[in-house]
Short mmCIF file of C-alpha atoms and ligand atoms in Angstrom, two decimals:
data_model
loop_
_atom_site.label_atom_id
_atom_site.label_comp_id
_atom_site.label_asym_id
_atom_site.label_seq_id
_atom_site.Cartn_x
_atom_site.Cartn_y
_atom_site.Cartn_z
CA UNK A 90 0.00 0.00 0.00
CA UNK A 91 1.20 3.55 -0.72
CA UNK A 92 0.58 6.30 1.84
CA UNK A 93 0.92 9.86 0.71
CA UNK A 94 2.88 11.89 3.23
CA UNK A 95 1.58 15.44 2.93
CA UNK A 96 4.09 16.64 5.50
CA UNK A 97 6.62 17.07 2.72
CA UNK A 98 6.55 19.98 0.33
CA UNK A 99 7.10 17.86 -2.76
CA UNK A 100 5.02 14.77 -2.16
CA UNK A 101 6.83 11.69 -0.93
CA UNK A 102 5.54 8.15 -0.75
CA UNK A 103 6.26 5.41 1.72
CA UNK A 104 6.26 2.01 0.10
CA UNK A 105 7.19 -1.23 1.83
CA UNK A 106 9.40 0.67 4.25
CA UNK A 107 11.19 2.74 1.57
CA UNK A 108 10.82 6.48 1.17
CA UNK A 109 10.39 7.38 -2.47
CA UNK A 110 10.35 10.91 -3.84
CA UNK A 111 7.52 11.49 -6.31
CA UNK A 112 9.14 12.12 -9.65
CA UNK A 113 7.44 14.74 -11.79
CA UNK A 114 7.57 13.42 -15.32
CA UNK A 115 6.09 16.61 -16.70
CA UNK A 116 7.18 19.45 -18.93
CA UNK A 117 9.01 22.22 -17.09
CA UNK A 118 6.87 25.38 -16.86
CA UNK A 119 6.97 27.48 -20.02
CA UNK A 120 8.12 24.69 -22.34
CA UNK A 121 6.23 22.61 -24.89
CA UNK A 122 6.39 19.31 -26.75
CA UNK A 123 5.84 19.70 -30.48
CA UNK A 124 4.49 16.70 -32.39
CA UNK A 125 1.72 15.42 -34.67
CA UNK A 126 -0.22 18.03 -36.69
CA UNK A 127 1.64 20.81 -34.87
CA UNK A 128 4.94 19.42 -36.10
CA UNK A 129 3.80 19.51 -39.70
CA UNK A 130 2.83 23.17 -39.22
CA UNK A 131 6.31 23.83 -37.86
CA UNK A 132 7.84 22.07 -40.84
CA UNK A 133 5.73 24.15 -43.24
CA UNK A 134 6.70 27.38 -41.47
CA UNK A 135 10.38 26.46 -41.49
CA UNK A 136 10.18 25.57 -45.17
CA UNK A 137 8.65 28.97 -45.99
CA UNK A 138 11.34 30.70 -43.92
CA UNK A 139 14.20 28.78 -45.56
CA UNK A 140 12.84 29.37 -49.09
CA UNK A 141 12.45 33.10 -48.49
CA UNK A 142 15.87 33.45 -46.88
CA UNK A 143 17.38 31.86 -49.97
CA UNK A 144 15.54 34.39 -52.18
CA UNK A 145 16.99 37.26 -50.14
CA UNK A 146 20.52 35.83 -50.05
CA UNK A 147 20.67 34.82 -46.37
CA UNK A 148 22.61 31.70 -45.42
CA UNK A 149 21.98 29.66 -42.30
CA UNK A 150 24.13 29.80 -39.18
CA UNK A 151 23.98 27.71 -36.00
CA UNK A 152 25.73 28.87 -32.86
CA UNK A 153 25.97 27.02 -29.52
CA UNK A 154 22.95 26.87 -27.24
CA UNK A 155 25.13 28.29 -24.47
CA UNK A 156 27.82 30.94 -24.56
CA UNK A 157 30.12 32.60 -22.03
CA UNK A 158 27.82 34.87 -20.02
CA UNK A 159 29.75 37.98 -21.10
CA UNK A 160 28.54 37.47 -24.67
CA UNK A 161 25.01 38.37 -23.57
CA UNK A 162 25.72 40.56 -20.58
CA UNK A 163 27.31 43.84 -21.56
CA UNK A 164 28.62 46.02 -18.77
CA UNK A 165 25.85 48.19 -17.32
CA UNK A 166 23.23 46.48 -19.51
CA UNK A 167 19.77 47.84 -18.67
CA UNK A 168 17.52 45.28 -20.39
CA UNK A 169 15.15 43.03 -18.41
CA UNK A 170 16.33 40.11 -20.51
CA UNK A 171 19.88 40.43 -19.18
CA UNK A 172 19.02 41.54 -15.66
CA UNK A 173 16.18 39.18 -14.83
CA UNK A 174 15.59 36.50 -17.40
CA UNK A 175 18.81 34.70 -18.21
CA UNK A 176 19.37 31.02 -17.49
CA UNK A 177 22.93 31.35 -16.20
CA UNK A 178 24.96 28.62 -14.53
CA UNK A 179 28.47 27.52 -13.71
CA UNK A 180 29.72 24.37 -15.43
CA UNK A 181 31.93 21.81 -13.70
CA UNK A 182 34.97 23.85 -14.65
CA UNK A 183 33.46 26.88 -12.82
CA UNK A 184 32.91 28.78 -16.09
CA UNK A 185 30.02 31.27 -16.16
CA UNK A 186 27.75 30.19 -19.00
CA UNK A 187 24.27 31.26 -20.16
CA UNK A 188 21.64 29.58 -22.29
CA UNK A 189 21.06 31.73 -25.35
CA UNK A 190 18.26 34.27 -24.59
CA UNK A 191 18.42 35.80 -28.10
CA UNK A 192 20.24 35.22 -31.37
CA UNK A 193 21.97 38.48 -32.26
CA UNK A 194 24.85 38.58 -29.79
CA UNK A 195 25.97 34.98 -30.39
CA UNK A 196 25.97 35.68 -34.14
CA UNK A 197 28.04 38.83 -33.72
CA UNK A 198 30.47 36.91 -31.49
CA UNK A 199 30.77 34.30 -34.23
CA UNK A 200 31.02 36.89 -37.03
CA UNK A 201 33.96 38.56 -35.32
CA UNK A 202 35.62 35.38 -34.03
CA UNK A 203 35.70 33.83 -37.53
CA UNK A 204 36.44 37.14 -39.27
CA UNK A 205 33.53 36.51 -41.60
CA UNK A 206 34.02 40.01 -43.02
CA UNK A 207 37.35 39.20 -44.67
CA UNK A 208 37.30 38.34 -48.36
CA UNK A 209 33.61 38.80 -48.94
CA UNK A 210 31.10 41.36 -50.13
CA UNK A 211 29.19 43.19 -47.46
CA UNK A 212 26.74 42.86 -45.90
CA UNK A 213 27.17 39.33 -44.62
CA UNK A 214 23.61 37.97 -44.45
CA UNK A 215 22.88 35.25 -41.91
CA UNK A 216 19.71 33.60 -40.67
CA UNK A 217 18.93 31.20 -37.83
CA UNK A 218 16.06 29.11 -36.52
CA UNK A 219 16.91 28.17 -32.97
CA UNK A 220 15.54 27.74 -29.46
CA UNK A 221 15.99 30.63 -27.03
CA UNK A 222 15.63 30.60 -23.24
CA UNK A 223 14.23 33.34 -21.01
CA UNK A 224 13.07 33.00 -17.43
CA UNK A 225 9.88 35.01 -17.75
CA UNK A 226 6.33 34.52 -16.42
CA UNK A 227 4.78 32.11 -18.92
CA UNK A 228 1.49 33.09 -20.54
CA UNK A 229 -0.14 32.96 -23.97
CA UNK A 230 2.61 33.61 -26.54
CA UNK A 231 5.33 33.83 -23.91
CA UNK A 232 7.42 30.77 -23.09
CA UNK A 233 10.61 29.99 -21.23
CA UNK A 234 11.91 27.97 -24.14
CA UNK A 235 10.74 29.43 -27.43
CA UNK A 236 12.02 29.41 -30.98
CA UNK A 237 13.19 32.34 -33.00
CA UNK A 238 13.71 32.75 -36.67
CA UNK A 239 16.09 35.65 -37.01
CA UNK A 240 18.19 37.41 -39.62
CA UNK A 241 21.26 39.60 -39.31
CA UNK A 242 22.72 41.64 -42.19
CA UNK A 243 26.12 42.83 -41.02
CA UNK A 244 28.54 45.31 -42.53
CA UNK A 245 26.42 47.95 -44.27
CA UNK A 246 24.71 51.06 -42.93
CA UNK A 247 21.93 51.74 -45.40
CA UNK A 248 18.27 52.64 -44.94
CA UNK A 249 17.23 50.34 -47.82
CA UNK A 250 18.85 47.38 -46.05
CA UNK A 251 16.63 48.13 -43.03
CA UNK A 252 13.61 48.24 -45.35
CA UNK A 253 14.59 45.00 -47.09
CA UNK A 254 14.91 43.33 -43.70
CA UNK A 255 11.41 44.45 -42.66
CA UNK A 256 10.10 43.36 -46.09
CA UNK A 257 11.41 39.82 -45.57
CA UNK A 258 9.75 39.52 -42.15
CA UNK A 259 6.50 40.95 -43.45
CA UNK A 260 6.51 38.65 -46.48
CA UNK A 261 6.86 35.60 -44.24
CA UNK A 262 3.86 36.61 -42.13
CA UNK A 263 1.84 37.01 -45.36
CA UNK A 264 2.96 33.62 -46.66
CA UNK A 265 1.83 32.11 -43.35
CA UNK A 266 -1.64 33.48 -44.15
CA UNK A 267 -1.55 36.26 -41.55
CA UNK A 268 -3.40 39.21 -42.97
CA UNK A 269 -3.54 42.03 -40.48
CA UNK A 270 0.04 42.88 -39.64
CA UNK A 271 1.24 46.44 -39.17
CA UNK A 272 4.88 47.38 -38.62
CA UNK A 273 5.46 49.91 -35.84
CA UNK A 274 8.62 51.92 -36.53
CA UNK A 275 10.68 54.51 -34.76
CA UNK A 276 14.18 55.95 -34.89
CA UNK A 277 16.53 56.15 -31.92
CA UNK A 278 18.99 58.09 -34.06
CA UNK A 279 22.75 58.06 -34.15
CA UNK A 280 25.00 58.40 -31.08
CA UNK A 281 24.67 62.15 -30.84
CA UNK A 282 20.87 62.01 -31.14
CA UNK A 283 20.67 59.39 -28.40
CA UNK A 284 23.06 61.28 -26.11
CA UNK A 285 20.90 64.41 -26.46
CA UNK A 286 17.71 62.46 -25.95
CA UNK A 287 19.04 60.61 -22.89
CA UNK A 288 19.95 63.91 -21.29
CA UNK A 289 16.49 65.31 -22.02
CA UNK A 290 14.85 62.22 -20.51
CA UNK A 291 17.01 62.43 -17.40
CA UNK A 292 16.12 66.10 -16.93
CA UNK A 293 12.45 65.34 -17.49
CA UNK A 294 12.13 62.32 -15.19
CA UNK A 295 14.34 63.72 -12.42
CA UNK A 296 11.48 65.40 -10.48
CA UNK A 297 9.40 62.18 -10.78
CA UNK A 298 12.17 59.81 -9.68
CA UNK A 299 10.37 58.79 -6.49
CA UNK A 300 7.20 57.96 -8.48
CA UNK A 301 9.02 55.51 -10.79
CA UNK A 302 9.03 51.76 -10.15
CA UNK A 303 12.25 50.18 -8.84
CA UNK A 304 13.23 48.92 -12.29
CA UNK A 305 12.82 52.39 -13.77
CA UNK A 306 14.94 53.88 -11.01
CA UNK A 307 17.70 51.52 -12.22
CA UNK A 308 16.93 52.34 -15.87
CA UNK A 309 17.16 56.05 -15.06
CA UNK A 310 20.81 55.53 -14.12
CA UNK A 311 21.73 52.95 -16.78
CA UNK A 312 19.70 53.92 -19.84
CA UNK A 313 16.73 56.30 -19.41
CA UNK A 314 15.42 55.38 -22.90
CA UNK A 315 14.33 52.08 -21.48
CA UNK A 316 11.94 53.81 -19.04
CA UNK A 317 9.65 54.33 -22.04
CA UNK A 318 9.37 50.55 -22.41
CA UNK A 319 8.07 50.08 -18.83
CA UNK A 320 4.78 48.21 -18.51
CA UNK A 321 4.31 49.37 -14.89
CA UNK A 322 4.87 53.10 -15.27
CA UNK A 323 3.60 53.66 -18.81
CA UNK A 324 0.10 54.79 -17.75
CA UNK A 325 1.24 57.35 -15.19
CA UNK A 326 0.22 60.94 -16.04
CA UNK A 327 3.72 62.37 -16.32
CA UNK A 328 4.59 59.81 -19.02
CA UNK A 329 2.38 61.51 -21.60
CA UNK A 330 4.54 64.63 -21.78
CA UNK A 331 7.90 62.83 -21.75
CA UNK A 332 10.21 64.14 -24.49
CA UNK A 333 9.97 62.32 -27.85
CA UNK A 334 13.04 60.95 -29.55
CA UNK A 335 12.07 62.46 -32.89
CA UNK A 336 12.67 65.94 -31.43
CA UNK A 337 16.31 65.10 -30.69
CA UNK A 338 17.37 63.46 -33.97
CA UNK A 339 20.31 64.99 -35.80
CA UNK A 340 19.68 66.00 -39.44
CA UNK A 341 21.52 62.89 -40.65
CA UNK A 342 19.36 60.62 -38.48
CA UNK A 343 16.17 62.43 -39.55
CA UNK A 344 17.06 61.91 -43.22
CA UNK A 345 17.92 58.24 -42.60
CA UNK A 346 14.57 57.65 -40.89
CA UNK A 347 12.67 59.45 -43.63
CA UNK A 348 14.40 57.21 -46.21
CA UNK A 349 13.23 54.14 -44.26
CA UNK A 350 9.63 55.41 -44.19
CA UNK A 351 9.73 56.20 -47.92
CA UNK A 352 11.08 52.71 -48.64
CA UNK A 353 8.30 51.06 -46.64
CA UNK A 354 5.73 53.16 -48.46
CA UNK A 355 7.12 52.19 -51.87
CA UNK A 356 6.87 48.50 -51.00
CA UNK A 357 3.31 48.93 -49.66
CA UNK A 358 4.23 47.59 -46.26
CA UNK A 359 1.66 48.84 -43.74
CA UNK A 360 3.49 50.81 -41.03
CA UNK A 361 2.84 53.28 -38.25
CA UNK A 362 5.39 55.58 -36.65
CA UNK A 363 5.34 54.88 -32.90
CA UNK A 364 7.15 57.65 -31.02
CA UNK A 365 7.68 55.67 -27.83
CA UNK A 366 8.97 52.47 -29.41
CA UNK A 367 12.45 51.86 -27.93
CA UNK A 368 12.63 47.99 -27.90
CA UNK A 369 13.71 45.91 -24.94
CA UNK A 370 17.41 45.50 -25.74
CA UNK A 371 20.18 48.05 -25.34
CA UNK A 372 22.08 47.75 -28.61
CA UNK A 373 19.70 49.47 -31.04
CA UNK A 374 20.50 52.61 -33.04
CA UNK A 375 18.53 54.47 -35.71
CA UNK A 376 15.71 52.24 -36.99
CA UNK A 377 13.70 50.07 -34.57
CA UNK A 378 10.55 48.16 -35.48
CA UNK A 379 7.98 45.67 -34.23
CA UNK A 380 5.37 43.89 -36.34
CA UNK A 381 2.04 43.33 -34.55
CA UNK A 382 -1.49 42.27 -35.55
CA UNK A 383 -3.54 45.45 -36.21
CA UNK A 384 -6.29 44.70 -33.71
CA UNK A 385 -3.99 43.47 -31.02
CA UNK A 386 -4.85 44.57 -27.51
CA UNK A 387 -2.60 42.03 -25.79
CA UNK A 388 0.97 42.53 -24.69
CA UNK A 389 2.47 39.37 -26.14
CA UNK A 390 1.61 39.63 -29.80
CA UNK A 391 4.74 41.07 -31.39
CA UNK A 392 5.44 38.70 -34.25
CA UNK A 393 8.85 40.03 -35.05
CA UNK A 394 10.96 42.85 -33.76
CA UNK A 395 14.38 44.23 -34.47
CA UNK A 396 16.37 47.14 -35.71
CA UNK A 397 19.78 48.51 -36.54
CA UNK A 398 22.76 48.08 -34.23
CA UNK A 399 25.62 50.40 -34.99
CA UNK A 400 28.37 49.72 -32.46
CA UNK A 401 27.59 46.13 -31.47
CA UNK A 402 30.17 44.56 -33.81
CA UNK A 403 32.73 47.01 -32.52
CA UNK A 404 31.91 46.15 -28.91
CA UNK A 405 32.88 42.53 -29.71
CA UNK A 406 36.30 43.82 -30.86
CA UNK A 407 35.25 43.66 -34.51
CA UNK A 408 35.40 46.38 -37.16
CA UNK A 409 33.22 49.48 -37.02
CA UNK A 410 30.30 47.91 -38.87
CA UNK A 411 26.59 48.47 -38.50
CA UNK A 412 24.14 45.60 -38.66
CA UNK A 413 20.40 45.21 -38.90
CA UNK A 414 18.09 42.29 -38.20
CA UNK A 415 15.04 40.97 -36.44
CA UNK A 416 13.86 38.03 -34.39
CA UNK A 417 10.50 36.37 -35.05
CA UNK A 418 8.82 34.10 -32.51
CA UNK A 419 7.90 30.93 -34.39
CA UNK A 420 5.32 29.90 -31.75
CA UNK A 421 3.59 33.26 -32.17
CA UNK A 422 3.77 33.03 -35.96
CA UNK A 423 2.17 29.59 -35.96
CA UNK A 424 -0.43 30.38 -33.29
CA UNK A 425 -1.63 33.44 -35.18
CA UNK A 426 -1.66 31.58 -38.48
CA UNK A 427 -3.82 28.85 -36.90
CA UNK A 428 -6.12 31.44 -35.29
CA UNK A 429 -6.70 33.04 -38.70
CA UNK A 430 -6.71 29.99 -40.97
CA UNK A 431 -7.49 26.99 -38.77
CA UNK A 432 -5.46 23.83 -38.75
CA UNK A 433 -5.59 21.26 -41.51
CA UNK A 434 -4.82 17.85 -39.97
CA UNK A 435 -2.25 15.90 -41.90
CA UNK A 436 -3.28 12.31 -42.57
CA UNK A 437 -0.53 9.74 -42.32
CA UNK A 438 -0.54 7.51 -45.40
CA UNK A 439 1.59 4.79 -46.89
CA UNK A 440 1.97 3.47 -50.47
CA UNK A 441 2.63 -0.09 -49.39
CA UNK A 442 1.59 -2.09 -46.34
CA UNK A 443 3.44 -5.33 -45.61
CA UNK A 444 1.44 -7.93 -43.71
CA UNK A 445 3.56 -10.60 -42.02
CA UNK A 446 2.01 -13.94 -41.01
CA UNK A 447 4.06 -16.28 -38.81
CA UNK A 448 7.76 -16.20 -38.09
CA UNK A 449 8.70 -14.18 -41.20
CA UNK A 450 9.54 -10.74 -39.91
CA UNK A 451 13.18 -10.90 -41.07
CA UNK A 452 12.01 -11.65 -44.64
CA UNK A 453 9.31 -8.90 -44.57
CA UNK A 454 11.90 -6.40 -43.33
CA UNK A 455 14.14 -7.31 -46.29
CA UNK A 456 11.27 -6.58 -48.69
CA UNK A 457 10.46 -3.32 -46.90
CA UNK A 458 14.07 -2.13 -47.18
CA UNK A 459 14.11 -2.97 -50.92
CA UNK A 460 10.98 -0.84 -51.41
CA UNK A 461 12.40 2.04 -49.36
CA UNK A 462 15.64 1.85 -51.41
CA UNK A 463 13.34 2.73 -54.29
CA UNK A 464 11.74 5.69 -52.42
CA UNK A 465 8.43 3.88 -51.88
CA UNK A 466 6.70 4.75 -48.59
CA UNK A 467 6.34 1.42 -46.83
CA UNK A 468 4.64 0.47 -43.56
CA UNK A 469 5.83 -2.81 -42.11
CA UNK A 470 3.54 -4.68 -39.72
CA UNK A 471 5.59 -6.74 -37.25
CA UNK A 472 2.74 -7.18 -34.75
CA UNK A 473 1.96 -10.87 -35.43
CA UNK A 474 -1.74 -9.99 -35.24
CA UNK A 475 -4.47 -11.69 -37.24
CA UNK A 476 -4.74 -11.14 -41.00
CA UNK A 477 -7.97 -9.19 -40.41
CA UNK A 478 -6.37 -6.83 -37.89
CA UNK A 479 -3.42 -6.14 -40.20
CA UNK A 480 -5.80 -5.48 -43.14
CA UNK A 481 -7.64 -2.92 -40.97
CA UNK A 482 -4.39 -1.09 -40.24
CA UNK A 483 -3.49 -1.00 -43.94
CA UNK A 484 -6.93 0.56 -44.59
CA UNK A 485 -6.26 3.26 -42.02
CA UNK A 486 -3.09 4.24 -43.88
CA UNK A 487 -4.97 4.14 -47.21
CA UNK A 488 -2.29 1.89 -48.67
CA UNK A 489 -2.72 1.29 -52.38
CA UNK A 490 -0.64 -1.89 -52.35
CA UNK A 491 -0.58 -4.70 -49.78
CA UNK A 492 2.27 -7.19 -49.72
CA UNK A 493 1.47 -10.42 -47.84
CA UNK A 494 4.26 -12.63 -46.62
CA UNK A 495 3.82 -16.00 -44.84
CA UNK A 496 5.96 -19.07 -44.15
CA UNK A 497 5.55 -20.39 -47.74
CA UNK A 498 6.55 -17.08 -49.30
CA UNK A 499 9.61 -16.87 -47.05
CA UNK A 500 10.67 -20.44 -47.99
CA UNK A 501 10.08 -19.91 -51.74
CA UNK A 502 11.44 -16.31 -51.78
CA UNK A 503 8.18 -14.94 -53.15
CA UNK A 504 5.45 -12.50 -52.05
CA UNK A 505 1.73 -12.00 -52.63
CA UNK A 506 0.93 -8.52 -53.91
CA UNK A 507 -2.58 -7.03 -53.78
CA UNK A 508 -3.67 -4.03 -55.79
CA UNK A 509 -6.39 -2.64 -53.50
CA UNK A 510 -7.94 -0.44 -56.17
CA UNK A 511 -8.28 -2.91 -59.05
CA UNK A 512 -8.80 -5.81 -56.63
CA UNK A 513 -6.10 -7.85 -58.38
CA UNK A 514 -3.60 -10.20 -56.76
CA UNK A 515 -0.16 -11.34 -57.98
CA UNK A 516 2.35 -13.90 -56.85
CA UNK A 517 5.86 -12.65 -57.61
CA UNK A 518 9.48 -13.52 -56.84
CA UNK A 519 11.44 -11.46 -54.32
CA UNK A 520 13.39 -9.71 -57.12
CA UNK A 521 10.19 -8.69 -58.91
CA UNK A 522 8.45 -7.10 -55.90
CA UNK A 523 9.74 -3.57 -56.50
CA UNK A 524 8.84 -3.51 -60.19
CA UNK A 525 5.37 -4.92 -59.59
CA UNK A 526 4.67 -2.37 -56.85
CA UNK A 527 5.95 0.46 -59.07
CA UNK A 528 3.75 -0.75 -61.92
CA UNK A 529 0.66 -0.66 -59.67
CA UNK A 530 1.57 2.76 -58.29
CA UNK A 531 1.96 3.94 -61.89
CA UNK A 532 5.62 4.94 -61.50
P1 LIG B 605 13.09 40.35 -29.09
O1 LIG B 605 12.09 41.43 -29.33
O2 LIG B 605 13.54 40.15 -27.70
O3 LIG B 605 14.31 40.64 -30.05
O4 LIG B 605 12.50 38.98 -29.62
C1 LIG B 605 12.09 38.84 -30.97
C2 LIG B 605 10.80 38.04 -31.05
O5 LIG B 605 10.94 36.80 -30.36
C3 LIG B 605 9.59 38.70 -30.39
O6 LIG B 605 9.01 39.64 -31.24
C4 LIG B 605 8.69 37.50 -30.17
O7 LIG B 605 8.01 37.16 -31.37
C5 LIG B 605 9.68 36.40 -29.84
N1 LIG B 605 9.77 36.22 -28.38
C6 LIG B 605 10.52 36.92 -27.50
N2 LIG B 605 10.37 36.45 -26.25
C7 LIG B 605 9.52 35.43 -26.33
C8 LIG B 605 8.98 34.49 -25.38
N3 LIG B 605 9.31 34.54 -24.08
N4 LIG B 605 8.11 33.54 -25.82
C9 LIG B 605 7.78 33.47 -27.14
N5 LIG B 605 8.27 34.30 -28.09
C10 LIG B 605 9.13 35.26 -27.69
C11 LIG B 605 15.45 39.88 -30.10
O8 LIG B 605 15.58 38.82 -29.58
C12 LIG B 605 16.50 40.48 -30.99
N6 LIG B 605 17.68 39.61 -30.97
C13 LIG B 605 15.97 40.63 -32.40
C14 LIG B 605 16.97 41.22 -33.33
C15 LIG B 605 17.71 40.53 -34.25
N7 LIG B 605 17.33 42.48 -33.38
C16 LIG B 605 18.26 42.63 -34.31
N8 LIG B 605 18.48 41.44 -34.81
#
């Protein structure tokens, strides 16, 4: 008998004098298993992404799931992602490592480490589809392990590259059947613009310092721009009159931003200038953007977000290159596509079903492998069930051809082949099985 001992926080069981901890064989919070119809949606989405990246000249890159913590954690970094959400740990060699919370910094580390800029035309265009890890409060569209498709175009500072990058993201949402996306855009300007704006924000928020949340008090010191991204303080009265970045842009930055807006207009990409858009990460300069569903009221619906990062490559001891890119949450992309288009269940089918009767599984397997050598989808029944039960299973897979193998067939090196459509049956030698099946399938 098992007695549950509720005295313990995590339930324990006493069994025959032993104490056994209850093992939780469950998903960790904020993670998901992906399988069945969902998996085929993922495969479709990834196929669309890969095809489009090829059209735009992006090649795939894979970086490690974990990096040295310094790769993600810049000195005095003000972002929530770095300060609160990283899965950091020490390995057995006492190294400080972190599970990748985002793609960009690992890519820049790799770009500089392998000197990808030598001997090639710029920009270097890279894309990735990889899991990311953030310790955040899970809710709809927000997970602790999620997957990002992202692109980075490194080595060219050009407004049309920013536009092309947004165009690729937008095109993918369209191809996924999502019809109501608008791209929110803003400019944070060049270094001088941001320095001026930071000073203006500090002056403005100084009298309200005591009214700000604890995080914003930290942001005030580290990077006052990030106060504008605060979900806690954003509805407070004094926020409405906070200085706008657009009023502090240098002429060069103004022109750059105007070029981006013109480019978006020419490509008919729906956009809206959002004065307070600053993005949650510290490295952005000039253009920043987030693509959201038009009628979205929720907080977690940004499909893809990104921007330009002038200075990031340099901070990794690389050349003075700008880059631009975005990250797109694949879970969000798929969820929204399913919300708008429904899900079309994928039926598993097979061209050939091999029924085995008696101790003949080794012979049936040989036939199955021959068929698969010839790219014929083959289901092999090794269950030793009755003929009727195996026929039922072949029906479920809508198999056009059934191959029946029993003791006699194994001894004589033959097989019985049934054409389920024309209701014909053939007795053929082992070497003729493939040709007969192909003939029935019309290949
Ligand atoms: P991010 O805005 O932090 O940017 O993430 C990009 C996208 O990843 C979001 O728009 C969202 O779709 C998805 N995402 C983020 N967090 C979660 C989560 N907890 N659960 C599900 N989906 C999530 C970056 O990561 C930048 N590295 C993007 C970038 C690339 N900027 C320049 N290049």
